[in-house]
Amino acid sequence: MANFPFQRLQTDLAALIQKTPAGQRLPSEPELAKQLGVSRATLREAMRSFETQGLIRRRQGSGTFVVGKVQALDSGLEVLESLDSIASRMGLDMSVSDLNIETVVADEELASQLKVDAGTKLTRVRRVVRAENRPVAYLVDVLPEDVFQARDLPSDFHGSVLDYLLERGDPLTTSRADVSAIGASADVAKPLEIQRGDVLLHFNAQLFNSEGKIVDYSLSYFIPGYFHFHIVRRVAAH
């Protein structure tokens, strides 16, 4: 019974979201908290579950908006493939914006992740992936300059460094990824048009070639609700 008021709050919010047209802004947090008889902290907690479903989106300085439901990208994690490949297979329209390619120098963290010397020149590729023109993922790839340079990128680049390397014929073999849920930092929240601290699904990955060299260190941030990742596992024999 202790959770009943919170469950009722979620039910009331669900009804409000359902009757609000996509693209329309909900009442401000103070207004909505007063209307529903709860604190702003409790309201934010209740609204978070609707954010993860992709039903609402908070925009810094603008408010909270209802968004139309988009088909989620569904993929297993046993095989590495690009978002572009997954979307193409599912018949979904995805695009890339805010593409930024720059040369950076390896600090201690990047040097450790790529197994290169500190001070090594690297190429960093940052971009936003959009579904139906909504930001749904923020991707960052960092590669040694002897693997990839800005001038190598084709004019019709669709956002996938992985696909580019494969099409180029690089002998890629395996990827190791750490998966976690994190709160969005300010530099990630801004391009994704969400609030700092909002929950994101985070992949921190290293890509290896046939010689065991790390050719790409990537950071991927996904807005929950737009992606369904799953793992198929065999039962261990006894």
PDB file of C-alpha atoms in Angstrom:
ATOM      1  CA  MET A   1       0.000   0.000   0.000  1.00  0.00           C
ATOM      2  CA  ALA A   2       2.971   2.304   0.578  1.00  0.00           C
ATOM      3  CA  ASN A   3       3.468   2.710  -3.183  1.00  0.00           C
ATOM      4  CA  PHE A   4      -0.178   3.338  -4.014  1.00  0.00           C
ATOM      5  CA  PRO A   5       0.103   7.176  -4.182  1.00  0.00           C
ATOM      6  CA  PHE A   6       3.072   6.878  -6.542  1.00  0.00           C
ATOM      7  CA  GLN A   7       1.258   4.340  -8.725  1.00  0.00           C
ATOM      8  CA  ARG A   8      -1.735   6.657  -8.867  1.00  0.00           C
ATOM      9  CA  LEU A   9       0.576   9.519  -9.864  1.00  0.00           C
ATOM     10  CA  GLN A  10       1.975   7.430 -12.724  1.00  0.00           C
ATOM     11  CA  THR A  11      -1.537   6.519 -13.828  1.00  0.00           C
ATOM     12  CA  ASP A  12      -2.534  10.198 -13.837  1.00  0.00           C
ATOM     13  CA  LEU A  13       0.592  11.121 -15.787  1.00  0.00           C
ATOM     14  CA  ALA A  14      -0.032   8.330 -18.301  1.00  0.00           C
ATOM     15  CA  ALA A  15      -3.552   9.647 -18.891  1.00  0.00           C
ATOM     16  CA  LEU A  16      -2.277  13.207 -19.331  1.00  0.00           C
ATOM     17  CA  ILE A  17       0.435  12.119 -21.790  1.00  0.00           C
ATOM     18  CA  GLN A  18      -2.004   9.966 -23.757  1.00  0.00           C
ATOM     19  CA  LYS A  19      -4.457  12.806 -24.308  1.00  0.00           C
ATOM     20  CA  THR A  20      -1.758  15.370 -25.180  1.00  0.00           C
ATOM     21  CA  PRO A  21      -0.970  15.566 -28.924  1.00  0.00           C
ATOM     22  CA  ALA A  22       2.567  14.681 -29.998  1.00  0.00           C
ATOM     23  CA  GLY A  23       4.771  17.759 -30.103  1.00  0.00           C
ATOM     24  CA  GLN A  24       2.751  19.662 -27.514  1.00  0.00           C
ATOM     25  CA  ARG A  25       4.341  20.823 -24.288  1.00  0.00           C
ATOM     26  CA  LEU A  26       3.103  19.611 -20.925  1.00  0.00           C
ATOM     27  CA  PRO A  27       2.462  22.105 -18.117  1.00  0.00           C
ATOM     28  CA  SER A  28       5.599  23.310 -16.348  1.00  0.00           C
ATOM     29  CA  GLU A  29       6.941  21.245 -13.450  1.00  0.00           C
ATOM     30  CA  PRO A  30       5.652  23.659 -10.759  1.00  0.00           C
ATOM     31  CA  GLU A  31       2.210  23.759 -12.406  1.00  0.00           C
ATOM     32  CA  LEU A  32       2.049  20.005 -12.888  1.00  0.00           C
ATOM     33  CA  ALA A  33       3.277  19.243  -9.362  1.00  0.00           C
ATOM     34  CA  LYS A  34       0.631  21.549  -7.918  1.00  0.00           C
ATOM     35  CA  GLN A  35      -2.065  20.109 -10.190  1.00  0.00           C
ATOM     36  CA  LEU A  36      -1.224  16.547  -9.131  1.00  0.00           C
ATOM     37  CA  GLY A  37      -0.585  17.378  -5.470  1.00  0.00           C
ATOM     38  CA  VAL A  38       3.012  16.133  -5.282  1.00  0.00           C
ATOM     39  CA  SER A  39       6.482  17.590  -4.835  1.00  0.00           C
ATOM     40  CA  ARG A  40       8.610  18.408  -7.881  1.00  0.00           C
ATOM     41  CA  ALA A  41      11.114  15.730  -6.848  1.00  0.00           C
ATOM     42  CA  THR A  42       8.371  13.079  -6.763  1.00  0.00           C
ATOM     43  CA  LEU A  43       7.016  14.315 -10.082  1.00  0.00           C
ATOM     44  CA  ARG A  44      10.448  14.055 -11.737  1.00  0.00           C
ATOM     45  CA  GLU A  45      10.868  10.504 -10.436  1.00  0.00           C
ATOM     46  CA  ALA A  46       7.474   9.491 -11.842  1.00  0.00           C
ATOM     47  CA  MET A  47       8.159  11.156 -15.201  1.00  0.00           C
ATOM     48  CA  ARG A  48      11.481   9.388 -15.657  1.00  0.00           C
ATOM     49  CA  SER A  49       9.802   6.088 -16.578  1.00  0.00           C
ATOM     50  CA  PHE A  50       7.892   7.830 -19.387  1.00  0.00           C
ATOM     51  CA  GLU A  51      11.148   9.354 -20.641  1.00  0.00           C
ATOM     52  CA  THR A  52      12.787   5.937 -20.828  1.00  0.00           C
ATOM     53  CA  GLN A  53       9.830   4.710 -22.896  1.00  0.00           C
ATOM     54  CA  GLY A  54      10.382   7.570 -25.329  1.00  0.00           C
ATOM     55  CA  LEU A  55       6.930   9.026 -24.638  1.00  0.00           C
ATOM     56  CA  ILE A  56       8.102  12.403 -23.374  1.00  0.00           C
ATOM     57  CA  ARG A  57      11.263  14.428 -23.711  1.00  0.00           C
ATOM     58  CA  ARG A  58      12.558  17.207 -21.507  1.00  0.00           C
ATOM     59  CA  ARG A  59      14.404  19.998 -23.279  1.00  0.00           C
ATOM     60  CA  GLN A  60      16.689  22.292 -21.326  1.00  0.00           C
ATOM     61  CA  GLY A  61      15.064  25.696 -20.991  1.00  0.00           C
ATOM     62  CA  SER A  62      11.998  24.727 -23.048  1.00  0.00           C
ATOM     63  CA  GLY A  63       9.993  22.263 -20.960  1.00  0.00           C
ATOM     64  CA  THR A  64       8.664  18.737 -21.327  1.00  0.00           C
ATOM     65  CA  PHE A  65       7.127  17.648 -24.628  1.00  0.00           C
ATOM     66  CA  VAL A  66       5.031  14.665 -25.646  1.00  0.00           C
ATOM     67  CA  VAL A  67       6.562  12.748 -28.540  1.00  0.00           C
ATOM     68  CA  GLY A  68       4.974  10.247 -30.867  1.00  0.00           C
ATOM     69  CA  LYS A  69       6.144   6.688 -30.325  1.00  0.00           C
ATOM     70  CA  VAL A  70       8.770   5.517 -32.805  1.00  0.00           C
ATOM     71  CA  GLN A  71       9.664   1.919 -33.584  1.00  0.00           C
ATOM     72  CA  ALA A  72      12.568   0.842 -31.418  1.00  0.00           C
ATOM     73  CA  LEU A  73      15.741  -0.576 -32.937  1.00  0.00           C
ATOM     74  CA  ASP A  74      15.955  -4.202 -31.898  1.00  0.00           C
ATOM     75  CA  SER A  75      19.251  -6.050 -31.990  1.00  0.00           C
ATOM     76  CA  GLY A  76      21.179  -8.815 -30.293  1.00  0.00           C
ATOM     77  CA  LEU A  77      24.573  -8.026 -28.820  1.00  0.00           C
ATOM     78  CA  GLU A  78      26.236 -11.266 -29.906  1.00  0.00           C
ATOM     79  CA  VAL A  79      27.288  -9.760 -33.259  1.00  0.00           C
ATOM     80  CA  LEU A  80      28.622  -6.233 -33.691  1.00  0.00           C
ATOM     81  CA  GLU A  81      26.803  -4.205 -36.342  1.00  0.00           C
ATOM     82  CA  SER A  82      26.167  -0.519 -36.890  1.00  0.00           C
ATOM     83  CA  LEU A  83      22.961   1.318 -36.071  1.00  0.00           C
ATOM     84  CA  ASP A  84      22.701   2.129 -39.765  1.00  0.00           C
ATOM     85  CA  SER A  85      22.734  -1.597 -40.608  1.00  0.00           C
ATOM     86  CA  ILE A  86      20.135  -2.407 -37.946  1.00  0.00           C
ATOM     87  CA  ALA A  87      17.848   0.411 -39.119  1.00  0.00           C
ATOM     88  CA  SER A  88      18.227  -0.632 -42.760  1.00  0.00           C
ATOM     89  CA  ARG A  89      17.301  -4.221 -41.918  1.00  0.00           C
ATOM     90  CA  MET A  90      14.214  -3.054 -40.033  1.00  0.00           C
ATOM     91  CA  GLY A  91      13.195  -0.546 -42.710  1.00  0.00           C
ATOM     92  CA  LEU A  92      13.654   2.446 -40.392  1.00  0.00           C
ATOM     93  CA  ASP A  93      14.746   5.892 -41.495  1.00  0.00           C
ATOM     94  CA  MET A  94      17.720   7.195 -39.539  1.00  0.00           C
ATOM     95  CA  SER A  95      19.958  10.179 -40.178  1.00  0.00           C
ATOM     96  CA  VAL A  96      23.067  11.826 -38.742  1.00  0.00           C
ATOM     97  CA  SER A  97      23.496  15.411 -37.588  1.00  0.00           C
ATOM     98  CA  ASP A  98      26.009  17.503 -35.647  1.00  0.00           C
ATOM     99  CA  LEU A  99      28.918  15.678 -37.302  1.00  0.00           C
ATOM    100  CA  ASN A 100      32.212  16.838 -35.851  1.00  0.00           C
ATOM    101  CA  ILE A 101      35.611  15.426 -36.865  1.00  0.00           C
ATOM    102  CA  GLU A 102      38.772  16.706 -35.227  1.00  0.00           C
ATOM    103  CA  THR A 103      42.344  15.812 -34.392  1.00  0.00           C
ATOM    104  CA  VAL A 104      43.031  15.378 -30.689  1.00  0.00           C
ATOM    105  CA  VAL A 105      46.068  14.361 -28.676  1.00  0.00           C
ATOM    106  CA  ALA A 106      45.866  11.238 -26.515  1.00  0.00           C
ATOM    107  CA  ASP A 107      45.655  12.026 -22.816  1.00  0.00           C
ATOM    108  CA  GLU A 108      46.279   9.298 -20.235  1.00  0.00           C
ATOM    109  CA  GLU A 109      42.727   7.911 -20.485  1.00  0.00           C
ATOM    110  CA  LEU A 110      42.657   7.694 -24.280  1.00  0.00           C
ATOM    111  CA  ALA A 111      46.208   6.364 -24.389  1.00  0.00           C
ATOM    112  CA  SER A 112      45.194   3.598 -21.965  1.00  0.00           C
ATOM    113  CA  GLN A 113      42.045   2.679 -23.910  1.00  0.00           C
ATOM    114  CA  LEU A 114      43.796   2.598 -27.303  1.00  0.00           C
ATOM    115  CA  LYS A 115      47.105   1.193 -26.019  1.00  0.00           C
ATOM    116  CA  VAL A 116      49.094   4.048 -27.548  1.00  0.00           C
ATOM    117  CA  ASP A 117      51.582   6.531 -26.102  1.00  0.00           C
ATOM    118  CA  ALA A 118      50.269   9.684 -24.464  1.00  0.00           C
ATOM    119  CA  GLY A 119      50.581  12.519 -26.964  1.00  0.00           C
ATOM    120  CA  THR A 120      49.741  10.307 -29.951  1.00  0.00           C
ATOM    121  CA  LYS A 121      47.592  12.096 -32.533  1.00  0.00           C
ATOM    122  CA  LEU A 122      44.069  10.710 -32.767  1.00  0.00           C
ATOM    123  CA  THR A 123      40.995  11.357 -34.870  1.00  0.00           C
ATOM    124  CA  ARG A 124      37.738  11.885 -32.978  1.00  0.00           C
ATOM    125  CA  VAL A 125      34.374  11.562 -34.729  1.00  0.00           C
ATOM    126  CA  ARG A 126      31.283  12.800 -32.898  1.00  0.00           C
ATOM    127  CA  ARG A 127      27.700  12.818 -34.194  1.00  0.00           C
ATOM    128  CA  VAL A 128      24.033  12.556 -33.253  1.00  0.00           C
ATOM    129  CA  VAL A 129      21.845   9.776 -34.647  1.00  0.00           C
ATOM    130  CA  ARG A 130      18.239  10.766 -35.327  1.00  0.00           C
ATOM    131  CA  ALA A 131      15.063   8.751 -35.852  1.00  0.00           C
ATOM    132  CA  GLU A 132      12.224  10.701 -37.457  1.00  0.00           C
ATOM    133  CA  ASN A 133      14.396  13.772 -36.826  1.00  0.00           C
ATOM    134  CA  ARG A 134      14.559  13.135 -33.070  1.00  0.00           C
ATOM    135  CA  PRO A 135      17.942  12.668 -31.400  1.00  0.00           C
ATOM    136  CA  VAL A 136      18.095   9.094 -30.118  1.00  0.00           C
ATOM    137  CA  ALA A 137      21.827   8.408 -29.756  1.00  0.00           C
ATOM    138  CA  TYR A 138      25.124  10.250 -29.424  1.00  0.00           C
ATOM    139  CA  LEU A 139      28.188   8.443 -30.775  1.00  0.00           C
ATOM    140  CA  VAL A 140      31.877   9.173 -30.289  1.00  0.00           C
ATOM    141  CA  ASP A 141      34.680   7.224 -31.989  1.00  0.00           C
ATOM    142  CA  VAL A 142      38.379   7.838 -31.350  1.00  0.00           C
ATOM    143  CA  LEU A 143      40.943   6.230 -33.678  1.00  0.00           C
ATOM    144  CA  PRO A 144      44.719   6.526 -34.079  1.00  0.00           C
ATOM    145  CA  GLU A 145      45.633   8.761 -37.016  1.00  0.00           C
ATOM    146  CA  ASP A 146      47.483   5.873 -38.659  1.00  0.00           C
ATOM    147  CA  VAL A 147      44.116   4.075 -38.830  1.00  0.00           C
ATOM    148  CA  PHE A 148      41.858   6.942 -39.793  1.00  0.00           C
ATOM    149  CA  GLN A 149      42.118  10.649 -40.595  1.00  0.00           C
ATOM    150  CA  ALA A 150      39.457  13.248 -41.295  1.00  0.00           C
ATOM    151  CA  ARG A 151      40.354  13.437 -44.970  1.00  0.00           C
ATOM    152  CA  ASP A 152      39.596   9.704 -45.313  1.00  0.00           C
ATOM    153  CA  LEU A 153      35.895  10.211 -44.623  1.00  0.00           C
ATOM    154  CA  PRO A 154      33.732   9.922 -47.766  1.00  0.00           C
ATOM    155  CA  SER A 155      31.294  12.695 -48.628  1.00  0.00           C
ATOM    156  CA  ASP A 156      28.357  10.300 -48.286  1.00  0.00           C
ATOM    157  CA  PHE A 157      29.300   9.239 -44.733  1.00  0.00           C
ATOM    158  CA  HIS A 158      26.186   7.896 -42.982  1.00  0.00           C
ATOM    159  CA  GLY A 159      27.541   7.993 -39.450  1.00  0.00           C
ATOM    160  CA  SER A 160      29.046   4.535 -38.997  1.00  0.00           C
ATOM    161  CA  VAL A 161      32.806   4.361 -38.561  1.00  0.00           C
ATOM    162  CA  LEU A 162      32.449   0.577 -38.259  1.00  0.00           C
ATOM    163  CA  ASP A 163      30.804   0.300 -41.688  1.00  0.00           C
ATOM    164  CA  TYR A 164      33.435   2.574 -43.212  1.00  0.00           C
ATOM    165  CA  LEU A 165      36.293   0.422 -41.869  1.00  0.00           C
ATOM    166  CA  LEU A 166      34.594  -2.784 -43.035  1.00  0.00           C
ATOM    167  CA  GLU A 167      33.905  -1.403 -46.511  1.00  0.00           C
ATOM    168  CA  ARG A 168      37.525  -0.286 -46.688  1.00  0.00           C
ATOM    169  CA  GLY A 169      38.564  -3.872 -46.059  1.00  0.00           C
ATOM    170  CA  ASP A 170      40.063  -3.533 -42.584  1.00  0.00           C
ATOM    171  CA  PRO A 171      40.454  -6.988 -40.955  1.00  0.00           C
ATOM    172  CA  LEU A 172      38.239  -6.365 -37.914  1.00  0.00           C
ATOM    173  CA  THR A 173      37.644  -9.328 -35.632  1.00  0.00           C
ATOM    174  CA  THR A 174      36.251  -8.614 -32.172  1.00  0.00           C
ATOM    175  CA  SER A 175      34.876  -5.907 -29.929  1.00  0.00           C
ATOM    176  CA  ARG A 176      34.817  -5.656 -26.158  1.00  0.00           C
ATOM    177  CA  ALA A 177      32.115  -3.458 -24.648  1.00  0.00           C
ATOM    178  CA  ASP A 178      31.188  -2.447 -21.127  1.00  0.00           C
ATOM    179  CA  VAL A 179      27.465  -1.668 -20.847  1.00  0.00           C
ATOM    180  CA  SER A 180      25.985   0.494 -18.112  1.00  0.00           C
ATOM    181  CA  ALA A 181      23.236   2.951 -17.265  1.00  0.00           C
ATOM    182  CA  ILE A 182      24.523   6.453 -16.570  1.00  0.00           C
ATOM    183  CA  GLY A 183      23.252   9.963 -15.968  1.00  0.00           C
ATOM    184  CA  ALA A 184      23.792  12.261 -18.948  1.00  0.00           C
ATOM    185  CA  SER A 185      26.661  14.718 -18.548  1.00  0.00           C
ATOM    186  CA  ALA A 186      26.183  18.270 -19.798  1.00  0.00           C
ATOM    187  CA  ASP A 187      28.237  17.685 -22.981  1.00  0.00           C
ATOM    188  CA  VAL A 188      26.094  14.651 -23.894  1.00  0.00           C
ATOM    189  CA  ALA A 189      22.734  16.034 -22.762  1.00  0.00           C
ATOM    190  CA  LYS A 190      22.987  19.101 -25.005  1.00  0.00           C
ATOM    191  CA  PRO A 191      23.241  17.341 -28.402  1.00  0.00           C
ATOM    192  CA  LEU A 192      20.584  14.811 -27.318  1.00  0.00           C
ATOM    193  CA  GLU A 193      18.261  17.662 -26.249  1.00  0.00           C
ATOM    194  CA  ILE A 194      17.680  16.139 -22.816  1.00  0.00           C
ATOM    195  CA  GLN A 195      18.332  17.229 -19.252  1.00  0.00           C
ATOM    196  CA  ARG A 196      21.648  16.706 -17.525  1.00  0.00           C
ATOM    197  CA  GLY A 197      21.352  13.636 -15.301  1.00  0.00           C
ATOM    198  CA  ASP A 198      18.723  11.906 -17.443  1.00  0.00           C
ATOM    199  CA  VAL A 199      19.327   8.169 -17.678  1.00  0.00           C
ATOM    200  CA  LEU A 200      21.120   6.835 -20.760  1.00  0.00           C
ATOM    201  CA  LEU A 201      22.284   3.411 -21.863  1.00  0.00           C
ATOM    202  CA  HIS A 202      26.053   3.634 -22.297  1.00  0.00           C
ATOM    203  CA  PHE A 203      28.415   1.414 -24.306  1.00  0.00           C
ATOM    204  CA  ASN A 204      32.153   1.842 -23.754  1.00  0.00           C
ATOM    205  CA  ALA A 205      33.888  -0.281 -26.403  1.00  0.00           C
ATOM    206  CA  GLN A 206      37.197  -1.225 -27.981  1.00  0.00           C
ATOM    207  CA  LEU A 207      37.393  -2.610 -31.521  1.00  0.00           C
ATOM    208  CA  PHE A 208      40.226  -5.009 -32.426  1.00  0.00           C
ATOM    209  CA  ASN A 209      41.708  -6.059 -35.741  1.00  0.00           C
ATOM    210  CA  SER A 210      43.176  -9.457 -36.679  1.00  0.00           C
ATOM    211  CA  GLU A 211      46.554  -8.466 -35.234  1.00  0.00           C
ATOM    212  CA  GLY A 212      45.018  -7.721 -31.844  1.00  0.00           C
ATOM    213  CA  LYS A 213      45.482  -3.959 -32.257  1.00  0.00           C
ATOM    214  CA  ILE A 214      42.806  -1.632 -30.895  1.00  0.00           C
ATOM    215  CA  VAL A 215      41.742   0.426 -33.905  1.00  0.00           C
ATOM    216  CA  ASP A 216      38.750   2.234 -32.399  1.00  0.00           C
ATOM    217  CA  TYR A 217      37.673   3.323 -28.929  1.00  0.00           C
ATOM    218  CA  SER A 218      34.000   4.274 -28.921  1.00  0.00           C
ATOM    219  CA  LEU A 219      31.535   5.832 -26.512  1.00  0.00           C
ATOM    220  CA  SER A 220      27.864   5.345 -27.396  1.00  0.00           C
ATOM    221  CA  TYR A 221      24.970   6.947 -25.533  1.00  0.00           C
ATOM    222  CA  PHE A 222      21.435   5.689 -26.215  1.00  0.00           C
ATOM    223  CA  ILE A 223      18.136   7.154 -25.050  1.00  0.00           C
ATOM    224  CA  PRO A 224      16.184   4.244 -23.514  1.00  0.00           C
ATOM    225  CA  GLY A 225      12.887   3.494 -25.198  1.00  0.00           C
ATOM    226  CA  TYR A 226      14.324   3.843 -28.684  1.00  0.00           C
ATOM    227  CA  PHE A 227      16.534   0.754 -28.455  1.00  0.00           C
ATOM    228  CA  HIS A 228      15.947  -2.864 -27.469  1.00  0.00           C
ATOM    229  CA  PHE A 229      19.239  -4.716 -27.041  1.00  0.00           C
ATOM    230  CA  HIS A 230      19.208  -8.356 -26.030  1.00  0.00           C
ATOM    231  CA  ILE A 231      21.613 -11.245 -25.506  1.00  0.00           C
ATOM    232  CA  VAL A 232      20.989 -14.890 -26.434  1.00  0.00           C
ATOM    233  CA  ARG A 233      22.887 -17.191 -24.086  1.00  0.00           C
ATOM    234  CA  ARG A 234      23.270 -20.949 -23.888  1.00  0.00           C
ATOM    235  CA  VAL A 235      22.643 -22.751 -20.624  1.00  0.00           C
ATOM    236  CA  ALA A 236      25.890 -23.975 -19.107  1.00  0.00           C
ATOM    237  CA  ALA A 237      26.364 -27.739 -19.135  1.00  0.00           C
ATOM    238  CA  HIS A 238      26.723 -29.503 -15.797  1.00  0.00           C
TER     239      HIS A 238
END
